[in-house]
Coordinates of C-alpha atoms and ligand atoms in Angstrom, one line a residue:
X273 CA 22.6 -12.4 22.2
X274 CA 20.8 -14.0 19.2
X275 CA 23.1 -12.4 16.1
X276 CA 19.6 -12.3 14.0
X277 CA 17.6 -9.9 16.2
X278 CA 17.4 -7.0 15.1
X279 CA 16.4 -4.0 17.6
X280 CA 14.5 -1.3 17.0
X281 CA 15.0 2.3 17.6
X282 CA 11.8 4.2 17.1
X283 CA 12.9 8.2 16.7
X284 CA 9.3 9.3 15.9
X285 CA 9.6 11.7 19.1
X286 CA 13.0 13.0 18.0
X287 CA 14.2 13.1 14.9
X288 CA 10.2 12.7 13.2
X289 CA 8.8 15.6 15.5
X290 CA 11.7 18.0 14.0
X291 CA 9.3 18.6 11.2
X292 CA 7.9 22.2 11.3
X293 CA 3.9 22.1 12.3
X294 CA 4.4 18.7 13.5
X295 CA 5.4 19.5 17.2
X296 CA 3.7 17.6 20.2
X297 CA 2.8 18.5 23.8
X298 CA 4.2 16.3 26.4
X299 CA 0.5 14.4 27.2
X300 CA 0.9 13.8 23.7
X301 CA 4.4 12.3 23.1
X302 CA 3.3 10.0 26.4
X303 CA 0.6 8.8 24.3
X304 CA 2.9 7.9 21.6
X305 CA 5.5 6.7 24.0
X306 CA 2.9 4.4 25.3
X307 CA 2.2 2.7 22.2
X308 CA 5.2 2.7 20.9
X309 CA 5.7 0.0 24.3
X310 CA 3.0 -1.6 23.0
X311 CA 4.1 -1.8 19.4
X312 CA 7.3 -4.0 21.0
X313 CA 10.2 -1.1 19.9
X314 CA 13.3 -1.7 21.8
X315 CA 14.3 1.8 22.4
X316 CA 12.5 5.4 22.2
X317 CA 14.3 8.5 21.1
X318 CA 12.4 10.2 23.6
X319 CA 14.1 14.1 22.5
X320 CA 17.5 16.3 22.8
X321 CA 17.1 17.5 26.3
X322 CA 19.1 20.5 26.2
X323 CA 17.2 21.8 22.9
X324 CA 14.4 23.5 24.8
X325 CA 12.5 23.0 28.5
X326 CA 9.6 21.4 26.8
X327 CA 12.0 18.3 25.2
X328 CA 13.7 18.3 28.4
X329 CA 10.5 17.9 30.4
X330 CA 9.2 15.6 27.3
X331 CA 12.3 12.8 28.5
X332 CA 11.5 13.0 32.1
X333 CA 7.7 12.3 31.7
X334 CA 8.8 9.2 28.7
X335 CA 10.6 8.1 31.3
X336 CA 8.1 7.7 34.2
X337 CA 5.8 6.3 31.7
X338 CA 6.9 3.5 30.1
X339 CA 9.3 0.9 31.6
X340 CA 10.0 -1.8 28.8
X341 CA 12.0 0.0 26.5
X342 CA 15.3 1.9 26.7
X343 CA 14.7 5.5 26.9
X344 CA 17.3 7.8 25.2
X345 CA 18.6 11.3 24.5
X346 CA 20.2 12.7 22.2
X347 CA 23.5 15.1 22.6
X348 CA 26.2 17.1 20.7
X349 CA 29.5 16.2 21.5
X350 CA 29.4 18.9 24.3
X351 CA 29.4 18.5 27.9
X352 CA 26.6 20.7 29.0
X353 CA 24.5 18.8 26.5
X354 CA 25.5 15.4 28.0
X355 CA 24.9 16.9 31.7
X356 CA 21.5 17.7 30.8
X357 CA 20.8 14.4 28.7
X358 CA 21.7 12.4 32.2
X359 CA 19.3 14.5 34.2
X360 CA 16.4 14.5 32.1
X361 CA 17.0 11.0 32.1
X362 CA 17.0 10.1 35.9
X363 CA 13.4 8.5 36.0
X364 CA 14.4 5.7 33.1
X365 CA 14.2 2.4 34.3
X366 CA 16.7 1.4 31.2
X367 CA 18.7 5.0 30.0
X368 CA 20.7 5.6 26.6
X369 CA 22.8 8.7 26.2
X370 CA 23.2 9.5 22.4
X371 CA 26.0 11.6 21.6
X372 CA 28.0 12.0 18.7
X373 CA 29.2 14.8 15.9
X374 CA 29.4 15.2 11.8
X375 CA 32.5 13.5 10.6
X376 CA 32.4 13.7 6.9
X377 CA 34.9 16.2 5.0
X378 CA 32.0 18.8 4.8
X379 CA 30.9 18.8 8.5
X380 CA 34.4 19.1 9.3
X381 CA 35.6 21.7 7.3
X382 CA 32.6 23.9 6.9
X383 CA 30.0 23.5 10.5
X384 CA 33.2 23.1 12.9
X385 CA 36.0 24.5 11.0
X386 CA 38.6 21.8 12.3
X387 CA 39.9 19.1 11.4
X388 CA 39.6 15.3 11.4
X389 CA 42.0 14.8 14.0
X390 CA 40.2 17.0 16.3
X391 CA 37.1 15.6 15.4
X392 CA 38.1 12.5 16.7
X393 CA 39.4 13.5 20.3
X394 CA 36.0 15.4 20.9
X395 CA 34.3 11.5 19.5
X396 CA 35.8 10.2 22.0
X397 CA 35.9 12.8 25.0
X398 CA 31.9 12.8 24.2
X399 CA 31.7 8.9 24.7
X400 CA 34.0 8.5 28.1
X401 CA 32.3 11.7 29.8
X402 CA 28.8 9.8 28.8
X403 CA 29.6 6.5 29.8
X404 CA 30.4 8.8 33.7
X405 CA 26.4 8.8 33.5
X406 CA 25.1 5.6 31.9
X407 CA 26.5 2.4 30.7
X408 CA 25.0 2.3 27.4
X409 CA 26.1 5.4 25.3
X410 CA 25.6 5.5 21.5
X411 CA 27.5 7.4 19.6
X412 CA 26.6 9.0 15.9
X413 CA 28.6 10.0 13.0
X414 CA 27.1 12.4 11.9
X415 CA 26.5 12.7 7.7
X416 CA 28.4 9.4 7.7
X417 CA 26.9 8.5 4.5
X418 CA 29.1 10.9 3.4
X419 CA 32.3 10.5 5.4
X420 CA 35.4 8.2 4.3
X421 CA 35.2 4.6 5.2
X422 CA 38.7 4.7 6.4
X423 CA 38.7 7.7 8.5
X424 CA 35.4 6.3 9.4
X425 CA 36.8 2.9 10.6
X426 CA 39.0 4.9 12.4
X427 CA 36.3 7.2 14.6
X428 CA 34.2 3.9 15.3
X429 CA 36.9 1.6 16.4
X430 CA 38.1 4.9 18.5
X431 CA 34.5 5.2 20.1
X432 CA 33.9 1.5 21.2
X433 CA 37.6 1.5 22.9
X434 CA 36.1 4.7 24.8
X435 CA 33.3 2.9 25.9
X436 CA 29.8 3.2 23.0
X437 CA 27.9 0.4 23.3
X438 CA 26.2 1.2 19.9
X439 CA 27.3 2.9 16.9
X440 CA 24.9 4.7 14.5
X441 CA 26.0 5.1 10.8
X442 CA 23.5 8.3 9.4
X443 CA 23.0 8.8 5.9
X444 CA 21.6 12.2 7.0
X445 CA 21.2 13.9 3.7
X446 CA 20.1 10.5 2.2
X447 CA 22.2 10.8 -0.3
X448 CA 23.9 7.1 -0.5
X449 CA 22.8 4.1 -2.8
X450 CA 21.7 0.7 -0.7
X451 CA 24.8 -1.2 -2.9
X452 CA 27.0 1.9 -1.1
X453 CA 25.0 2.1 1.9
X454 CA 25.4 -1.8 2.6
X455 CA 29.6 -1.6 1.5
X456 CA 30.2 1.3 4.1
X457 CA 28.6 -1.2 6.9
X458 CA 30.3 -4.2 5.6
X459 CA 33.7 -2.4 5.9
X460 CA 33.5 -1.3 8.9
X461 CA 32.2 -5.0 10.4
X462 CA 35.4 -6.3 8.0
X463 CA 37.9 -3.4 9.2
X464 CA 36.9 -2.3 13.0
X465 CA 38.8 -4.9 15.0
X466 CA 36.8 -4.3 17.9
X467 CA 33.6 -3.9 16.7
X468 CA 32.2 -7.4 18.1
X469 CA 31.5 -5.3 21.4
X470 CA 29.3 -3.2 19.7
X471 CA 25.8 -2.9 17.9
X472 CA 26.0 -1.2 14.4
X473 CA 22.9 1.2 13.7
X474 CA 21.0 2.6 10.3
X475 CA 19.6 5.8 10.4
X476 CA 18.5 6.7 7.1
X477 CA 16.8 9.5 5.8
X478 CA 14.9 9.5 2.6
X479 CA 15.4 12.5 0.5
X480 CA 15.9 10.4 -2.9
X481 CA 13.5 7.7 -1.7
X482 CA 15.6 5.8 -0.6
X483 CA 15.5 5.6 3.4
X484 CA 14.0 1.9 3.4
X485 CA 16.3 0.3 0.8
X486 CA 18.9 1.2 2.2
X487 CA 18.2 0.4 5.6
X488 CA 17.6 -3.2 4.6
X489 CA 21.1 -3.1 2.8
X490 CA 22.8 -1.8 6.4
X491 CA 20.8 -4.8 8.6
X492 CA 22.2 -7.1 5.4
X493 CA 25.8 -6.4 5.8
X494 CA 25.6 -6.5 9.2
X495 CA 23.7 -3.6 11.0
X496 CA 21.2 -5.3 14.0
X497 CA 19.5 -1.8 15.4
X498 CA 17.5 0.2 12.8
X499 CA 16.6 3.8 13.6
X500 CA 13.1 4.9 12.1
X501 CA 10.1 6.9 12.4
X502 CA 6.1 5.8 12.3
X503 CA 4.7 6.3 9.2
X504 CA 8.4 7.8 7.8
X505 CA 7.6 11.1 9.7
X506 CA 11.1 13.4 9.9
X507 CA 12.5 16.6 8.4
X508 CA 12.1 17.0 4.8
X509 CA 11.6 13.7 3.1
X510 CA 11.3 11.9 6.5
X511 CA 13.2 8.8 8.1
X512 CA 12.6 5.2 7.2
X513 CA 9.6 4.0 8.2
X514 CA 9.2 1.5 10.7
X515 CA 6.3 -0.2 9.6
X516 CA 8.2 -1.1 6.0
X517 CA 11.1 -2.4 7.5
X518 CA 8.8 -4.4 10.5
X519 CA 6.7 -5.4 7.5
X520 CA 9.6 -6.7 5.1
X521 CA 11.2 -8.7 8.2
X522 CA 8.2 -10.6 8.3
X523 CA 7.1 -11.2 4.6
X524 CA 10.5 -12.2 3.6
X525 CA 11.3 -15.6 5.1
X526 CA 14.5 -15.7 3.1
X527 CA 15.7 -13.0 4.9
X528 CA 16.7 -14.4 8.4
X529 CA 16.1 -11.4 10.5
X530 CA 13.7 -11.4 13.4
X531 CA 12.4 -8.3 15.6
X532 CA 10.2 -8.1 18.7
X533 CA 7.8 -5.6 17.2
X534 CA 4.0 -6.6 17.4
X535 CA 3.1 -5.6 13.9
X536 CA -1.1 -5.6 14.9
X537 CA 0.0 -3.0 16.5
X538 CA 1.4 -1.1 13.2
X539 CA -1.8 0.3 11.9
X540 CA -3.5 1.9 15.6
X541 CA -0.2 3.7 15.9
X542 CA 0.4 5.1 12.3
X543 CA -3.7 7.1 13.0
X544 CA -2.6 8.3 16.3
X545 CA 0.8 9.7 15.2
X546 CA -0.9 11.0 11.7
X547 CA -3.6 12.7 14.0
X548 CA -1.7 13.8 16.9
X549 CA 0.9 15.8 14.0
X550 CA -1.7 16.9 11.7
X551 CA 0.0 14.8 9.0
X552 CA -1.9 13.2 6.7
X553 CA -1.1 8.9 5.4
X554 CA -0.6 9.6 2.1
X555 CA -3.1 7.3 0.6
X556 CA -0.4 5.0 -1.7
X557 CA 2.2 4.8 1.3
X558 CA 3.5 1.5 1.5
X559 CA 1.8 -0.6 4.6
X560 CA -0.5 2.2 6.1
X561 CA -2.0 4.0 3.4
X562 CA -5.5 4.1 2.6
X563 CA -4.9 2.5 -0.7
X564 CA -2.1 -0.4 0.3
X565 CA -5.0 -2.7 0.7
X566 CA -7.5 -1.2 -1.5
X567 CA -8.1 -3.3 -5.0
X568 CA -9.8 -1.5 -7.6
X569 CA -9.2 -2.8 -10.5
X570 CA -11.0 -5.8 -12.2
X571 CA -8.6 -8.2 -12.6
X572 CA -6.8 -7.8 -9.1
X573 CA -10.5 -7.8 -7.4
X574 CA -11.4 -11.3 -9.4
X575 CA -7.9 -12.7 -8.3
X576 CA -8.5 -11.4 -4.4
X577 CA -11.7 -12.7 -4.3
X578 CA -10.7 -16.2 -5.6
X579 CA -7.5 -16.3 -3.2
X580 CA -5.9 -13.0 -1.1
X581 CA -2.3 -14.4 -1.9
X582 CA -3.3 -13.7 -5.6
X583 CA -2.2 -10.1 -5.2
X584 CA -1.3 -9.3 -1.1
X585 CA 1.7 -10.3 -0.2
X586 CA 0.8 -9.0 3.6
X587 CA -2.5 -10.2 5.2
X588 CA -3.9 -6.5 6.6
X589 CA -4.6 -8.3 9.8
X590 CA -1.0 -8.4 10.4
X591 CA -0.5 -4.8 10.7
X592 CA -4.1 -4.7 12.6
X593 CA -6.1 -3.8 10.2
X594 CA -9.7 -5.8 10.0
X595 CA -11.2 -5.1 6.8
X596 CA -13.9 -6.5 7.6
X597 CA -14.6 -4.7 11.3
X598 CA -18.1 -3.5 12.2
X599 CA -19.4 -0.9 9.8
X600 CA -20.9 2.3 12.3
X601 CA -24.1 3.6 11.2
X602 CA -26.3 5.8 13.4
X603 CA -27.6 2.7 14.9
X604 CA -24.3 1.2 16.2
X605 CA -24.2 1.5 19.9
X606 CA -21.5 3.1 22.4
X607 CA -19.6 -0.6 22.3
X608 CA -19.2 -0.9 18.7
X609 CA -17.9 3.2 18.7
X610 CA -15.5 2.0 21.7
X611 CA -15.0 -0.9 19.7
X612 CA -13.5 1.2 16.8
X613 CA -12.2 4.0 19.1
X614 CA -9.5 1.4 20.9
X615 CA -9.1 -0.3 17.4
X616 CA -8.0 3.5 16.5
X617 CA -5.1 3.5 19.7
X618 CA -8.0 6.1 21.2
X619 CA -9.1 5.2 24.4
X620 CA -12.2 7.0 26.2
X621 CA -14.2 5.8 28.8
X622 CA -17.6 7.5 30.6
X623 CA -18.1 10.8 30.0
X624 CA -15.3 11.5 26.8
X625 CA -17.1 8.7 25.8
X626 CA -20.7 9.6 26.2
X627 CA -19.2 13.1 24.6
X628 CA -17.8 11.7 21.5
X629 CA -20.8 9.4 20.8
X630 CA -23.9 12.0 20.8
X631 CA -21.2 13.9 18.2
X632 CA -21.2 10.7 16.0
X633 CA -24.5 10.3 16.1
X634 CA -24.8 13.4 14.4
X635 CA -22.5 13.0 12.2
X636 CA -24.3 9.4 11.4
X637 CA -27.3 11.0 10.6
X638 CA -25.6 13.3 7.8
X639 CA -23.7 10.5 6.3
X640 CA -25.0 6.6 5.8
X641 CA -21.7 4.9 6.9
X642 CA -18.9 6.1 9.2
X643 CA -15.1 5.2 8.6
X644 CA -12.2 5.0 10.7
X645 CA -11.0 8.9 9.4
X646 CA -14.7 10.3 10.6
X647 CA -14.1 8.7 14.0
X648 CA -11.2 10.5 14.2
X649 CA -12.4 13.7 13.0
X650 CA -14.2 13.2 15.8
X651 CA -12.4 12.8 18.5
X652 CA -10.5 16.1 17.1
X653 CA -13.3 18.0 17.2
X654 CA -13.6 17.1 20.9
X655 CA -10.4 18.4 21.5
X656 CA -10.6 21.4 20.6
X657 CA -13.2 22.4 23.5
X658 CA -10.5 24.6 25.5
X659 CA -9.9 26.8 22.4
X660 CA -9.9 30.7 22.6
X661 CA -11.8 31.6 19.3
X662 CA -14.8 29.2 19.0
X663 CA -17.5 29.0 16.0
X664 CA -21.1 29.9 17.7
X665 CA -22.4 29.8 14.0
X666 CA -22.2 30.3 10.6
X667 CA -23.9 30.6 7.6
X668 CA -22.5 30.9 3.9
X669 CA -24.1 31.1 0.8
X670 CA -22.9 30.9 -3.1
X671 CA -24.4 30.2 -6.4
X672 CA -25.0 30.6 -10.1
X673 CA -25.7 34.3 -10.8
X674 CA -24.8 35.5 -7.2
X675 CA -22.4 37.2 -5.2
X676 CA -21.3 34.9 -2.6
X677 CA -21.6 36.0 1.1
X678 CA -21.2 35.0 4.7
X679 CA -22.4 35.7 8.3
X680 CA -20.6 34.5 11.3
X681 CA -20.7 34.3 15.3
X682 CA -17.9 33.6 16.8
X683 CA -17.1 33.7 20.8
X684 CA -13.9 35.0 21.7
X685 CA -12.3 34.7 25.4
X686 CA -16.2 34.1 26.6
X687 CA -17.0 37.5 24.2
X688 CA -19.8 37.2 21.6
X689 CA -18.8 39.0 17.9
X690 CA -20.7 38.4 14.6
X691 CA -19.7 39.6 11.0
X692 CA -20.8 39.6 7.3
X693 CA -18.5 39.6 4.6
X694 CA -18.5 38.9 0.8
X695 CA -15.6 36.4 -0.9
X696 CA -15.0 34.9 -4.4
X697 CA -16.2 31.8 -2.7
X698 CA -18.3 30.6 0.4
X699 CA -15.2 30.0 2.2
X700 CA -13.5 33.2 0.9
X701 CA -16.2 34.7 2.4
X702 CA -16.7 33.0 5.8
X703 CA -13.2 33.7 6.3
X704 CA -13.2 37.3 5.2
X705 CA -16.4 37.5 7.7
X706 CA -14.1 35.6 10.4
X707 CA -11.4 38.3 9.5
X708 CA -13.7 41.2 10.2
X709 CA -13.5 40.3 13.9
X710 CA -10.2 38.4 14.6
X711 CA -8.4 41.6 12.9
X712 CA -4.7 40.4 12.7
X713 CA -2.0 40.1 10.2
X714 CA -2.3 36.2 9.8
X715 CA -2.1 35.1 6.0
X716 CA -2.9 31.5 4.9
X717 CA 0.1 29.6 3.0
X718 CA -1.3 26.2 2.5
X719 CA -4.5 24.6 2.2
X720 CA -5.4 21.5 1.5
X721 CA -8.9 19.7 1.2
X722 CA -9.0 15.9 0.6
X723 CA -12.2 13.9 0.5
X724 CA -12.3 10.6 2.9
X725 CA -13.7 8.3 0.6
X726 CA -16.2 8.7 -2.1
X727 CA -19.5 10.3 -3.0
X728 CA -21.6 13.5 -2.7
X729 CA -22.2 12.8 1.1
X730 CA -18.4 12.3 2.1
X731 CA -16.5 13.7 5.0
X732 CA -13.6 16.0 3.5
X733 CA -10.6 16.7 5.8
X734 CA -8.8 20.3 5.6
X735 CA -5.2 20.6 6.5
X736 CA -4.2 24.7 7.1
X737 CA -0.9 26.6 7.6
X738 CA -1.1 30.1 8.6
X739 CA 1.6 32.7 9.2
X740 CA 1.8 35.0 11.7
X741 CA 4.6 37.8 12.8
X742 CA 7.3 35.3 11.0
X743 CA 5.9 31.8 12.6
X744 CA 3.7 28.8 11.2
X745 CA 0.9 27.3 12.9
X746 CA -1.1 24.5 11.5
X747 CA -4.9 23.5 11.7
X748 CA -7.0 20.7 10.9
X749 CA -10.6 20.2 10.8
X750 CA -13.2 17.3 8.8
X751 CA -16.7 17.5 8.3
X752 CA -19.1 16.8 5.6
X753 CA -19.5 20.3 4.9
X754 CA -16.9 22.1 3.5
X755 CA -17.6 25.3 4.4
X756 CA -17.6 24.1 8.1
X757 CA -14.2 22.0 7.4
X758 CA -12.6 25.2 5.9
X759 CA -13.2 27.7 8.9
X760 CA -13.1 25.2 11.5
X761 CA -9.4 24.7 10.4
X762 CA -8.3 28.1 10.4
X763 CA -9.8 28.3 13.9
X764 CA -8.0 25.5 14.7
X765 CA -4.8 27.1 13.8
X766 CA -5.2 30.4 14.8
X767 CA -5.7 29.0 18.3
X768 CA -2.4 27.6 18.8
X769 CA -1.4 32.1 18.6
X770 CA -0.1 32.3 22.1
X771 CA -0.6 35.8 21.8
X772 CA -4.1 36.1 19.7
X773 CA -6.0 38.0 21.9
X774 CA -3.4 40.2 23.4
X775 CA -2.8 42.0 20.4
Ligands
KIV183 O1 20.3 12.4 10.6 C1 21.2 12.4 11.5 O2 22.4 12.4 11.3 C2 20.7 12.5 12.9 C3 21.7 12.3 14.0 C4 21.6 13.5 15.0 C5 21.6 11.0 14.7 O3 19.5 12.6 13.1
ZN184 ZN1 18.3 12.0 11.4

């Protein structure tokens, strides 16, 4: 085993798809799955099986997909869960069964009302009825950021003589500094006397910003898997992302650290993962935000233009992003949209194809050049073709010195409806109109519109969350009108009601 690789654990499926709104359909998490294969990770958090049917079924469709990297599931330390975990993962070509429980003086005392002694037994029972299934189990310590170092010692150096193959250190509340972080993994490579017959694993989350330091102080002192999301997706402030810590492995030559991930492949997955969970880049995120390669002013543009080094430390072509790719206009032709489309991790062939190019072409006509988020807005729009409520049309209209009002048609379960309704703005009143035939209690708690780029003829992208009987659906739609954008994602969201039309 080289003692410099360092093996990546991408939890985007687990762990990153805990975030509320953010859930994915099993076509979908194969999609990811699949490029996440691509991208070179070593293993895929594929879900916690015994959480629901759809995680379970989630595992067993990873599994039959991709062959490459080690598929694993997550467990408590509980029997039933590690039962389930094996079965969902019969199809895996390579398996992992992640099990483990909260061993810090607060998990102890307060979630299991125990104590560390007891803790410890069930650590271990966990790992040896695991290891009855599969041969590489993993076990977690739950809020070890927190937890002793010496009773810590003690749990891990228990766990490898039961049979984990990998141990995983969380800093689940992020609370830990890297200096701390890094001294927690360094004492337990200095004071586990068997620990040379396992792997030691980050998982960091990043409540105080801090997810990505600290992961590079853990693979420092000693760590060689680090667990982490695309684009730093994960409940609250996210995981560390795994494009920052692919990214630093390979800018910092004085850091001798190598990895098998195939960093072109960094920024095709980041847009499919931002689509597929309706979560926007933001635009200064390190690596795959709009702006990490964007210059603006003066003096860095001069110094770029004279030599890239001047001010990019990372050459966007590593991450596999081509500045300088094919600019679509309205006369580009199917190849350069397919072009861009499998650039994007979005691949469509005949008819899809045929489908999503007469809608650009559209689009192309309303707006002189076409970027990377209007392709995508695209091939959302496409999918959205199986949803109950569709917009037949709609009209709104505002002004200086007038009341503004809208009409809409809308086709609902194959009915026609239309509506008029006033607002204290066109989209106020398009969705007051909207409201007038889709009569339920749904209230809107966020909404967000961002423009794409620049200019009066831009593309703006609308991010919804609506709330209905107790529960949060998201929606997302983009168009160069606003009024269209707005509606369009309130549709969007109100279609993912299982019980809309019902009631
Ligand atoms: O943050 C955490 O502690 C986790 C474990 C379940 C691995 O996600
Ligand atoms: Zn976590």
């Amino acid at each position: 085993m080289d003692k410099n690789r360092v093996y990546f654990f991408d939890t985007t499926l687990r762990d990153g798809e805990q975030v509320p709104g953010c859930q994915l359909n099993t076509v979908e998490k194969i999609q990811v799955a699949k490029q996440l294969e691509n991208l070179g990770v070593d293993i895929i958090e594929a879900g916690f099986p015994i959480s629901s049917p759809g995680d379970f079924n989630s595992v067993i469709e990873i599994s039959k997909a991709v062959s490459e990297p080690v598929i694993c599931a997550l467990t408590r330390a509980v029997e039933k869960d590690i039962d389930v975990a094996a079965d969902a993962l019969k199809f895996a070509k390579r398996k992992r069964i992640h099990t483990g429980i909260g061993t810090s003086e607060s998990h102890i005392k307060y979630k299991f009302n125990s104590t560390p002694e007891e803790v410890l037994e069930r650590a271990v029972k966990a790992v040896k009825y695991a290891r009855r299934y599969v041969d590489d189990v993993e076990f977690y310590a739950e809020d070890a950021g927190r937890t002793d170092n010496v009773f810590l010692a003690r749990v891990v150096e228990a766990v490898i003589a039961a049979g984990a193959t990998v141990v995983n250190i969380p800093d689940t509340t992020g609370y830990c500094l890297p200096s701390e972080y890094g001294a927690k993994i360094k004492f337990l490579c200095d004071n586990v006397s068997n620990i040379d017959k396992a792997i030691i694993s980050t998982h960091c989350h990043n409540d105080l910003g801090m997810a990505t330091a600290n992961t590079m102080s853990g693979l420092i002192n000693g760590a060689r898997q680090c667990e982490v999301t695309i684009n730093g997706v994960g409940e609250r402030a996210g995981n560390t992302s795994l494009e920052e810590i692919a990214m630093i492995l390979k800018s910092h030559n004085d850091i001798t650290l190598t990895s098998g991930i195939n960093t072109q492949s960094i920024y095709s997955i980041s847009r499919t993962v931002s689509r597929l969970m309706n979560m926007p880049v933001q635009p200064n995120k390190a690596i795959v935000g709009k702006n990490a390669f964007a210059h603006s002013s003066g003096i860095h543009q001069d110094g770029v233009i004279k030599n890239t080094t001047t001010y990019e430390i990372i050459d966007p072509k590593d991450i596999g992003l081509d500045t300088n790719s094919i600019v679509l206009t309205a006369r580009s032709g199917h190849a350069a949209l397919k072009f861009r489309l499998d650039h994007l991790g979005v691949n469509l062939t005949g008819l899809d194809l045929d489908k999503i190019y007469q809608d650009f072409l559209v689009l192309a006509d309303s707006k002189k050049e076409l970027n990377d988020e209007d392709i995508l807005h695209l091939v959302g729009k496409d999918a959205s073709k199986n949803q109950t409520v569709k917009i037949n049309w709609l009209q709104a209209s505002s002004g200086v010195g007038m009341k503004p009002h809208a009409s809409i048609g809308l086709d609902v379960a194959g009915k026609s409806f239309e509506a008029a309704a006033m607002g204290n703005g066109p989209v106020d009143a398009a969705i007051n109109a909207l409201r007038q035939i889709i009569r339920q209690n749904i209230t809107i708690n966020e909404f967000t519109i961002q423009g794409v780029t620049k200019g009066s003829d831009d593309c703006c992208k609308v991010h919804m969350q609506v709330e209905y009987e107790g529960m949060y659906y998201y929606g997302y739609a983009a168009s160069t009108d606003i009024v269209n954008a707005s509606v369009n994602a309130y549709v969007d969201a109100i279609n993912k009601i299982d019980d809309l039309i019902e009631k």
